[in-house]
Coordinates of N, CA and C in Angstrom, one line a residue:
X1 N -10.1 -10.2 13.8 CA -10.1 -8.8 14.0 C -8.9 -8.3 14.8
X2 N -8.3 -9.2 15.9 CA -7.2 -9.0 16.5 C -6.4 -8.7 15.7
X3 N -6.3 -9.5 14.9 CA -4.9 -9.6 14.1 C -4.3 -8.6 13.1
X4 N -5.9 -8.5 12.7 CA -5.6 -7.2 11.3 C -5.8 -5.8 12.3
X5 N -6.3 -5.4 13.4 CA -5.7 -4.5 14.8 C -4.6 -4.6 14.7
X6 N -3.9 -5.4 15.0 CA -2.2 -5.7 15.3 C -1.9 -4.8 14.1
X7 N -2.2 -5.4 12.9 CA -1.5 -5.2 11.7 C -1.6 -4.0 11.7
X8 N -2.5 -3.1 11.4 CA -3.0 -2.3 11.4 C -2.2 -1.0 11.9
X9 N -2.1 -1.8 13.5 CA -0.9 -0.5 14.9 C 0.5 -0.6 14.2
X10 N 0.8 -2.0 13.6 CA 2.4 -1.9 13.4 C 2.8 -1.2 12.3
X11 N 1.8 -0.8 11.2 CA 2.1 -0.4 10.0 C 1.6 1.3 10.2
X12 N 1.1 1.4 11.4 CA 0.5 3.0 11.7 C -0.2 3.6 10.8
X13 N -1.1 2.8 10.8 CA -2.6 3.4 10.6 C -3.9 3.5 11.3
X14 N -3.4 3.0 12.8 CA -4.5 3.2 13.7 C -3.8 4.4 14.3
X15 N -2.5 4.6 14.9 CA -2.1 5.8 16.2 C -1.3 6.3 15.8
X16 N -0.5 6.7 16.6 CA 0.8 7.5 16.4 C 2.3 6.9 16.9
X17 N 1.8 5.4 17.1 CA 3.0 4.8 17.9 C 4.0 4.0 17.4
X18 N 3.8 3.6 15.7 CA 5.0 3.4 14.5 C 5.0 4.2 14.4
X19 N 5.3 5.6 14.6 CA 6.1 6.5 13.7 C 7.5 6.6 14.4
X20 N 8.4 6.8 13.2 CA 9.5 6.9 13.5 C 9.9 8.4 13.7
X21 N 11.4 8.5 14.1 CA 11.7 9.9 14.3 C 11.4 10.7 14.0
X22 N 11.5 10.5 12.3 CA 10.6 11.5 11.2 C 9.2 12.0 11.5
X23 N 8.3 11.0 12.3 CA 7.2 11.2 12.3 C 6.7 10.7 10.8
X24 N 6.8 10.1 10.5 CA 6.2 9.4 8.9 C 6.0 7.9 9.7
X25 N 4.5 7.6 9.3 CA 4.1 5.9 9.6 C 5.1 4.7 9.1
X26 N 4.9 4.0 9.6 CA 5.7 2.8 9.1 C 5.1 2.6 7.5
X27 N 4.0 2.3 7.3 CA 3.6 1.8 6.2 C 4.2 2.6 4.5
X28 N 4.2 4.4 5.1 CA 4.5 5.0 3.9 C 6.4 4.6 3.9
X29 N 6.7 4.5 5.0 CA 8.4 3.8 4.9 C 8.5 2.7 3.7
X30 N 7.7 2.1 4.6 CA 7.8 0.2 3.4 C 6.8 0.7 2.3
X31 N 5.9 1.2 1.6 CA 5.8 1.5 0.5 C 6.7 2.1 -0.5
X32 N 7.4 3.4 0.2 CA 9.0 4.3 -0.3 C 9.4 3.4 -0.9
X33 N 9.7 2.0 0.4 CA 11.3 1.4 -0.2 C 10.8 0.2 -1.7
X34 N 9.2 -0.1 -1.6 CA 9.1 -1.3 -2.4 C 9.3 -0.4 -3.6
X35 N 8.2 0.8 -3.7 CA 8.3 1.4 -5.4 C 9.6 1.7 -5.5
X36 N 10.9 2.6 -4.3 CA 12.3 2.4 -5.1 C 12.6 1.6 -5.6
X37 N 12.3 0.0 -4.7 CA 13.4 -0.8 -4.9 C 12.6 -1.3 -6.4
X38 N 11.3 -1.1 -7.4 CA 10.3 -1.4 -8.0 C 11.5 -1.0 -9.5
X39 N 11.2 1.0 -9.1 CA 11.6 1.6 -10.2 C 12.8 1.4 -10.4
X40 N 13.7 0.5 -9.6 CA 15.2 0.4 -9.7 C 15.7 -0.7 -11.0
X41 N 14.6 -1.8 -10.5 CA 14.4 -2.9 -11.3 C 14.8 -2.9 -12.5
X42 N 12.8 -2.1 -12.7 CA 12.3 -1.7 -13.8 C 13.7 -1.3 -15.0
X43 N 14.6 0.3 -14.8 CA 15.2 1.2 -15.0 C 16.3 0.1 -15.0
X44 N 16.9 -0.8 -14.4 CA 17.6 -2.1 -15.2 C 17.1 -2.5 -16.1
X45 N 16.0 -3.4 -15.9 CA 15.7 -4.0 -17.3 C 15.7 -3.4 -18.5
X46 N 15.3 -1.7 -18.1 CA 15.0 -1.3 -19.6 C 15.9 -1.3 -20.5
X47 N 17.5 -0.9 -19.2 CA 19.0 -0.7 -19.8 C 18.8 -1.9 -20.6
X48 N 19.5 -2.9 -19.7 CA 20.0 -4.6 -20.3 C 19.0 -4.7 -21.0
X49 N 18.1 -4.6 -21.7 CA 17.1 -5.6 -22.5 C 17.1 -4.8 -23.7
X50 N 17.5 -3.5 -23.4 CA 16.9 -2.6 -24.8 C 15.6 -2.4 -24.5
X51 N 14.6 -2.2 -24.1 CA 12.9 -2.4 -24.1 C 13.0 -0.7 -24.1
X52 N 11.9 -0.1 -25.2 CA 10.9 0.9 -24.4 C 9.7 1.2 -23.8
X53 N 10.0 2.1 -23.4 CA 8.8 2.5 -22.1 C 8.1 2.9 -22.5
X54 N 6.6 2.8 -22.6 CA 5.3 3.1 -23.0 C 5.8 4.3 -22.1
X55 N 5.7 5.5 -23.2 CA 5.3 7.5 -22.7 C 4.1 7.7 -22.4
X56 N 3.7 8.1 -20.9 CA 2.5 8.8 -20.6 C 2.4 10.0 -20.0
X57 N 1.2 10.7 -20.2 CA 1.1 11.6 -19.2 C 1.7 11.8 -18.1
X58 N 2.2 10.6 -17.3 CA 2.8 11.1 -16.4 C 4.4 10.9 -16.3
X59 N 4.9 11.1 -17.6 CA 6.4 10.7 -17.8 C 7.1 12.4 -17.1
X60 N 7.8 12.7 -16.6 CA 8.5 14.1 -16.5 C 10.1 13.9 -17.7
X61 N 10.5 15.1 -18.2 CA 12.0 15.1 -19.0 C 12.8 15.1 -18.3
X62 N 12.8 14.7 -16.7 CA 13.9 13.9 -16.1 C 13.6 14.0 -14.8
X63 N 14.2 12.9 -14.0 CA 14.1 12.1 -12.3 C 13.8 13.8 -11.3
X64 N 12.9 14.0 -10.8 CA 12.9 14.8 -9.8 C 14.0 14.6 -8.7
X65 N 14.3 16.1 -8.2 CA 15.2 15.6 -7.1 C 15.2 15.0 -5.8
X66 N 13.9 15.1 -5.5 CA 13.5 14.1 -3.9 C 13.1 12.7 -4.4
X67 N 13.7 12.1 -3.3 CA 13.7 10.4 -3.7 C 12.3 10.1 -3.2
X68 N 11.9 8.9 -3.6 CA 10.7 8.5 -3.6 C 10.1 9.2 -2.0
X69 N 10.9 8.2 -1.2 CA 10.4 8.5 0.2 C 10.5 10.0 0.5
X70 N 11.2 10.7 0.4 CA 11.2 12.3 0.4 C 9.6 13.1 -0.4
X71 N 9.2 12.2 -1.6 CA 8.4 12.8 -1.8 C 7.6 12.2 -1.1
X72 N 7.3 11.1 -0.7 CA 5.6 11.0 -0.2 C 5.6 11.6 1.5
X73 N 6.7 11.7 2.1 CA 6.7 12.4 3.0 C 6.1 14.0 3.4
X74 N 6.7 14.6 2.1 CA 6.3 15.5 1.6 C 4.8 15.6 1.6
X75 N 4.2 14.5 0.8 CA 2.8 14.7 0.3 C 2.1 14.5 1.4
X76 N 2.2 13.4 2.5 CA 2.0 13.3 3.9 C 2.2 14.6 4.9
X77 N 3.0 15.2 4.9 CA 3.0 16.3 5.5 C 2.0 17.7 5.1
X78 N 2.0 17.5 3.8 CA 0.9 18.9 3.2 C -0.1 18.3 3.4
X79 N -0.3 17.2 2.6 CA -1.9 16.9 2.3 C -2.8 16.5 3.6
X80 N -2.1 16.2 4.0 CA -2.9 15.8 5.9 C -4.3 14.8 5.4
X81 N -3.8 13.9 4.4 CA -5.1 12.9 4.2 C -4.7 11.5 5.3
X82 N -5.7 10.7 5.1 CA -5.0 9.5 6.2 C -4.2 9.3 5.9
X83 N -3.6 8.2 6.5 CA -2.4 7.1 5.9 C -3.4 5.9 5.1
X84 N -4.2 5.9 5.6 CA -4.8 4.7 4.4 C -4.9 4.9 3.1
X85 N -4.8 6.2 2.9 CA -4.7 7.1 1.4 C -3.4 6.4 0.5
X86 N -2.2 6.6 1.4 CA -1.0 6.0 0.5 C -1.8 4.2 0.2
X87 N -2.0 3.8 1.3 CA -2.1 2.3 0.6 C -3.2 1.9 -0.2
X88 N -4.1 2.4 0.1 CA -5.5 3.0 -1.4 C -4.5 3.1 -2.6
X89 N -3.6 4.3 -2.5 CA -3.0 5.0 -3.9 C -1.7 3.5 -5.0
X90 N -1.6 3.3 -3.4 CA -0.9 2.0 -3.9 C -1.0 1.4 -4.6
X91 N -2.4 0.6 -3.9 CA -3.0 -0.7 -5.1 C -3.5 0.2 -6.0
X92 N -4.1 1.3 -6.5 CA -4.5 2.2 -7.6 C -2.7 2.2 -8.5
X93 N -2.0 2.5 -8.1 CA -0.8 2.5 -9.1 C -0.4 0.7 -9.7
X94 N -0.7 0.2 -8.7 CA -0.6 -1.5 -9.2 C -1.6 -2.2 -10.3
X95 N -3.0 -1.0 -10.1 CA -3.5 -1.4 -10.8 C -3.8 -0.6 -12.6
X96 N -2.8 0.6 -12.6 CA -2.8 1.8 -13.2 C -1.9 0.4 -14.1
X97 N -0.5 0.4 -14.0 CA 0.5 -0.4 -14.4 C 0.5 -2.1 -15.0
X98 N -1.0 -2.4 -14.5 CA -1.8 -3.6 -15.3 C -2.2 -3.1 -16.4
X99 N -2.9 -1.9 -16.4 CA -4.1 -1.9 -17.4 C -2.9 -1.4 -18.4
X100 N -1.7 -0.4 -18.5 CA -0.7 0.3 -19.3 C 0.2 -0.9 -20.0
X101 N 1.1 -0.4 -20.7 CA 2.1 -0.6 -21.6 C 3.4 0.2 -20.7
X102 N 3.7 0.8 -19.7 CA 3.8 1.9 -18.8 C 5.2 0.6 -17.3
X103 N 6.3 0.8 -17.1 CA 7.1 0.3 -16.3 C 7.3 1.8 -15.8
X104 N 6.8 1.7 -13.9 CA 7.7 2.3 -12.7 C 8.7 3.1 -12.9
X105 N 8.9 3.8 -13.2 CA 10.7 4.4 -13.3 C 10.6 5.7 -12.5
X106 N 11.9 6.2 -12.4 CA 12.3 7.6 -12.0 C 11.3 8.8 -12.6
X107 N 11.0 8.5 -14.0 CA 10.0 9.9 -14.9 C 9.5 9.5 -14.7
X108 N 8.1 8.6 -14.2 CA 6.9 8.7 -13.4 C 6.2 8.2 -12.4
X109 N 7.5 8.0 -11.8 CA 6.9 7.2 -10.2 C 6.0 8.4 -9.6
X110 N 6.7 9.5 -9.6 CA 6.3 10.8 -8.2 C 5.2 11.3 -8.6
X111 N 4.4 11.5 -10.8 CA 3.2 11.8 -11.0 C 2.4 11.0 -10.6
X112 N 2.9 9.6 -10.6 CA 1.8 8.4 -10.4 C 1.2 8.8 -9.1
X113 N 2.4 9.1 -8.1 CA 2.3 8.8 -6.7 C 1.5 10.0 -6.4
X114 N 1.5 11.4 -6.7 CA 0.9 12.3 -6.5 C -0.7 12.5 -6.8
X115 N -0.5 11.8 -8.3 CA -2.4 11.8 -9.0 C -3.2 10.8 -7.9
X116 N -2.4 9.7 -7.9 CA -3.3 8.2 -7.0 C -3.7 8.5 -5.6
X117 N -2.6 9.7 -4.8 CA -2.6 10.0 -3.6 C -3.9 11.2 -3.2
X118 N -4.0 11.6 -4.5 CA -4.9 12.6 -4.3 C -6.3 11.8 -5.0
X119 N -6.7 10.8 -6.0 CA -7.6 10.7 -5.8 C -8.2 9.4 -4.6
X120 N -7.0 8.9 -3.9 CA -7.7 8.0 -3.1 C -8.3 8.6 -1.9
X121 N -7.7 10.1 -1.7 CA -8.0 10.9 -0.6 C -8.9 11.5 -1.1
X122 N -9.8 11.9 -2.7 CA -11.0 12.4 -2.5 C -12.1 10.7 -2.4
X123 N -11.5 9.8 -2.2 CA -12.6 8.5 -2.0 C -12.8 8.6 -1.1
X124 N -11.7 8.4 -0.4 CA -11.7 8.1 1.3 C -12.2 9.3 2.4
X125 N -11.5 9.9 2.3 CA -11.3 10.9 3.2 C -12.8 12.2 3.4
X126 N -12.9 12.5 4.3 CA -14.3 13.9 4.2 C -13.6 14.7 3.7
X127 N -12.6 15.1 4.2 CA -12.0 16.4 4.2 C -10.8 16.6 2.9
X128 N -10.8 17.3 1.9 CA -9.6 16.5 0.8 C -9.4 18.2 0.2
X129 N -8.1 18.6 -0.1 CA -7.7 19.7 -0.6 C -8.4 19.9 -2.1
X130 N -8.2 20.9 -2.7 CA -8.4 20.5 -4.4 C -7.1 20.0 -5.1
X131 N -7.4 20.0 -6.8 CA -6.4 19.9 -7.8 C -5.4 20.7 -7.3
X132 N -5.8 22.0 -7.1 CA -4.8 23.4 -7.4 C -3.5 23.1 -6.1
X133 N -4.4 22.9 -4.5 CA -3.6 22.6 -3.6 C -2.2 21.4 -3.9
X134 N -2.7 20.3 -5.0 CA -2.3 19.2 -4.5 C -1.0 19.4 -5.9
X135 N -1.3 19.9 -6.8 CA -0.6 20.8 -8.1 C 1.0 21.4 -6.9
X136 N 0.8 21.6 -5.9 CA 1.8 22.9 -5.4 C 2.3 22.0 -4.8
X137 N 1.7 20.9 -4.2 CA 2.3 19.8 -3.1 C 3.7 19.2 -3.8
X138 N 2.8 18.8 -5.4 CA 3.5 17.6 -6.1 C 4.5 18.4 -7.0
X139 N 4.2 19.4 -7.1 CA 5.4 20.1 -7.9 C 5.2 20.4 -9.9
X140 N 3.8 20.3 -9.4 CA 3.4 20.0 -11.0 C 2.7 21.6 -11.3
X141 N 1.8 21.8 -12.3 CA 1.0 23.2 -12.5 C -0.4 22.7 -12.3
X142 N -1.7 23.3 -12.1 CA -3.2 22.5 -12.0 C -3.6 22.3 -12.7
X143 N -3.2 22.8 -14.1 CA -3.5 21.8 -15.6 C -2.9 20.5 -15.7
X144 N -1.7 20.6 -15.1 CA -1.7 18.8 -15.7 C -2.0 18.1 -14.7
X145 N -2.2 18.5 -13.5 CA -2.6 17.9 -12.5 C -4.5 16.8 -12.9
X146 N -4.5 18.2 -13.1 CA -5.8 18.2 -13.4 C -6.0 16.8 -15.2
X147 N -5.3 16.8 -15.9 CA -5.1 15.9 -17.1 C -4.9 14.6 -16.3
X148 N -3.4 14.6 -15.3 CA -3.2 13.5 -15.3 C -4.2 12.6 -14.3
X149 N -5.3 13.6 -13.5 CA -6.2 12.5 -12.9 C -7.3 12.2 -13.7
X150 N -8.0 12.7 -15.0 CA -8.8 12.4 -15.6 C -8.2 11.3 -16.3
X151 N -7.0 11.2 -16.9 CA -5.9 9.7 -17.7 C -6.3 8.6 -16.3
X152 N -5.7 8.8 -15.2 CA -5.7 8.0 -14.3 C -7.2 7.6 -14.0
X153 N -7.8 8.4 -14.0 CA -9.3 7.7 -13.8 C -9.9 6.8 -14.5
X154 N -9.8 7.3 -15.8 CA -10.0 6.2 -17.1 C -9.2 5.4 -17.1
X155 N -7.9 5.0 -16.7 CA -6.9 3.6 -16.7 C -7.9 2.9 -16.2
X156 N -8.5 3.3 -14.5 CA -8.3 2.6 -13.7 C -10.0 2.0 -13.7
X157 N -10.7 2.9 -15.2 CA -12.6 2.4 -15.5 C -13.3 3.3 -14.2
X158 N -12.8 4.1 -13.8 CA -13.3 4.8 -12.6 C -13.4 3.7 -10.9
X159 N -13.0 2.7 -11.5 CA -13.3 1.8 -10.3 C -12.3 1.8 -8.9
X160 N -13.1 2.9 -8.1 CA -12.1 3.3 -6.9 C -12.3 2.5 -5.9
X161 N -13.2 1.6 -5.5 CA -13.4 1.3 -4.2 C -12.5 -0.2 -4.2
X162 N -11.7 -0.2 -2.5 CA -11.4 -1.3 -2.8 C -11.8 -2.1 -1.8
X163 N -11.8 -3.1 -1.8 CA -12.6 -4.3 -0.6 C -11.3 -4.3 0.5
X164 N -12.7 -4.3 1.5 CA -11.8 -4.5 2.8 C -10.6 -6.1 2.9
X165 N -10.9 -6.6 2.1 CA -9.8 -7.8 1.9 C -8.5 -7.7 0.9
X166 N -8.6 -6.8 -0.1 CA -7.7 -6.3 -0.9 C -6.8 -5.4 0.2
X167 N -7.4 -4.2 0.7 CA -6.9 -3.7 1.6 C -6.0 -4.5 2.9
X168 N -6.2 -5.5 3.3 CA -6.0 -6.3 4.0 C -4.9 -7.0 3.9
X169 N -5.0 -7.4 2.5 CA -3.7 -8.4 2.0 C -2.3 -7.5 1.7
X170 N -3.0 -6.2 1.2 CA -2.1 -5.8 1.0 C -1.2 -5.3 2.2
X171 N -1.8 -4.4 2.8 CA -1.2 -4.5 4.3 C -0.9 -5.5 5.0
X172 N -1.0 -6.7 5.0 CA -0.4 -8.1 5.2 C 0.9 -8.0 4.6
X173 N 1.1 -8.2 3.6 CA 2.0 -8.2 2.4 C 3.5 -7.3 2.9
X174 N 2.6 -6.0 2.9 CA 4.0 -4.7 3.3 C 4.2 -5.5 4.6
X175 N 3.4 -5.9 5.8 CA 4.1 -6.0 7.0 C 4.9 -7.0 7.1
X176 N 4.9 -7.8 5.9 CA 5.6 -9.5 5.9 C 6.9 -9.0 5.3
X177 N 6.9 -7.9 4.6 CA 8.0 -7.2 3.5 C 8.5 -6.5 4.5
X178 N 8.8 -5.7 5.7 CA 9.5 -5.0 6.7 C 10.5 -5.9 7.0
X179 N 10.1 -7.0 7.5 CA 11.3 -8.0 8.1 C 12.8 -7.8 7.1
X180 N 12.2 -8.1 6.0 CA 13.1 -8.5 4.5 C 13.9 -7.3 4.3
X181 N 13.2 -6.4 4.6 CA 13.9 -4.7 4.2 C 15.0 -4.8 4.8
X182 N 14.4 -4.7 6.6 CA 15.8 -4.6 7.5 C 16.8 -5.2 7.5
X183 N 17.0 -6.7 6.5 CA 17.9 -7.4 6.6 C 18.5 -7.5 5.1
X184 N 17.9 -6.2 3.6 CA 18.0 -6.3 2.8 C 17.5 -7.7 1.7
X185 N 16.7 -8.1 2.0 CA 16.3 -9.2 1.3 C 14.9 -9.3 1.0
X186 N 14.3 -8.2 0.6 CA 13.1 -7.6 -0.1 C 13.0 -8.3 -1.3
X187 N 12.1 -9.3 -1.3 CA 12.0 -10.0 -2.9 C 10.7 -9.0 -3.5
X188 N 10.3 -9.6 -4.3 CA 9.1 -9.1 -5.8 C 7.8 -9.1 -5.3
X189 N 7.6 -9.5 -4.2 CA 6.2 -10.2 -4.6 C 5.3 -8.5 -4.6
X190 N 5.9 -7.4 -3.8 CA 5.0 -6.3 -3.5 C 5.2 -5.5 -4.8
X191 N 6.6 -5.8 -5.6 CA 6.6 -4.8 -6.8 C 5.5 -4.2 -7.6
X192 N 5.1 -3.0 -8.1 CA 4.1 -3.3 -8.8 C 4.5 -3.4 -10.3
X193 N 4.0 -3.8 -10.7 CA 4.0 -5.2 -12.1 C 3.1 -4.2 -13.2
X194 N 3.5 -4.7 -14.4 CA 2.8 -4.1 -15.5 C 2.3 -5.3 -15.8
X195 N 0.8 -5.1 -16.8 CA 0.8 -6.4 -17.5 C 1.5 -7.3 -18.5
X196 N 1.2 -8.8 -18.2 CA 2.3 -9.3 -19.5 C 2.2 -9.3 -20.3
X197 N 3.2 -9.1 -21.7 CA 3.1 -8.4 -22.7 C 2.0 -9.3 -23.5
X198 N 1.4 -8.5 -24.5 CA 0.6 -9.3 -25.4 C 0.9 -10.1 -26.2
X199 N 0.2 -11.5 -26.5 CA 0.5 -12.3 -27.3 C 0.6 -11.7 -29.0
X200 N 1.2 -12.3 -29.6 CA 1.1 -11.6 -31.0 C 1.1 -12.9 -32.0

């Protein structure tokens, strides 16, 4: 219980004592940089390989202008849900991106990040804005806000809750992935991953 305490203060989601200048936790930092460094990948391979990208609901007709971390800052600052919300929304996009045909990129990192963020904060949280609020946050209208969490709910079989050990690891995981950041040497293991392709 010490330990995952520790973990817990360094990634700032017990106090207020990781946050950096910004005032943004540590944890939504190191999530920013894994989905950048994620959708960066991804948006190579699709060049070099030729591959396309499974189109969904949450594709936009082009890159929004705030970078990843700009937006969840953003969504952090309006939405006033926890921080355990981003890492809820997290493993929810890890596990959105299993069940799809669907690679990370620039056209729909920010709907992913918006729909997951808002339904992990009506799981978690007492207190949680509506569609319409979270529609103005993310930059979208309440209709498709409202589409793209009914798509996302059905990816994900409605299955929201996640065990206090999934939660755990993963927060493990980001805090073992900080070191690597600072020194540029962020490997895969946090990426989130599509599933592999089907046999034929």
């Amino acid at each position: 219980m010490a330990a995952e305490s520790e973990t817990f203060m360094a990634l700032g989601l017990l106090d207020e004592s990781s946050r950096g200048v910004s005032g943004t936790p540590r944890v939504l930092v190191l999530i920013a940089s894994v989905l950048e460094k994620s959708l960066q990948n991804n948006e190579k391979l699709l060049t070099t390989s030729r591959r396309k990208d499974a189109i969904t609901i949450f594709h936009g007709s082009r890159s929004p202008t705030l970078s990843i971390r700009q937006y969840i800052e953003r969504v952090f600052k309006y939405s006033r849900c926890s921080t355990s919300c981003f890492v809820v929304a997290y493993i929810y996009i890890n596990k959105f991106l299993q069940q799809t045909d669907a690679y990370l990129t620039s056209l729909n990192a920010h709907r992913l990040l918006i729909t997951s963020i808002m339904v992990a904060a009506k799981f978690l949280d007492d207190d949680c804005y509506d569609n319409a609020y979270y529609a103005r946050i993310g930059g979208v209208s309440t209709a498709e806000m409202n589409r793209m969490e009914m798509k996302f709910l059905f990816n994900l079989d409605f299955r929201l809750h996640v065990t206090a050990e999934v939660f755990m690891n993963c927060c493990l995981k980001l805090e073992n992935e900080s070191g690597k950041y600072q020194n540029g040497q962020a490997g895969p293991s946090l990426w989130p991953r599509r599933r592999p392709a089907r046999q034929r």
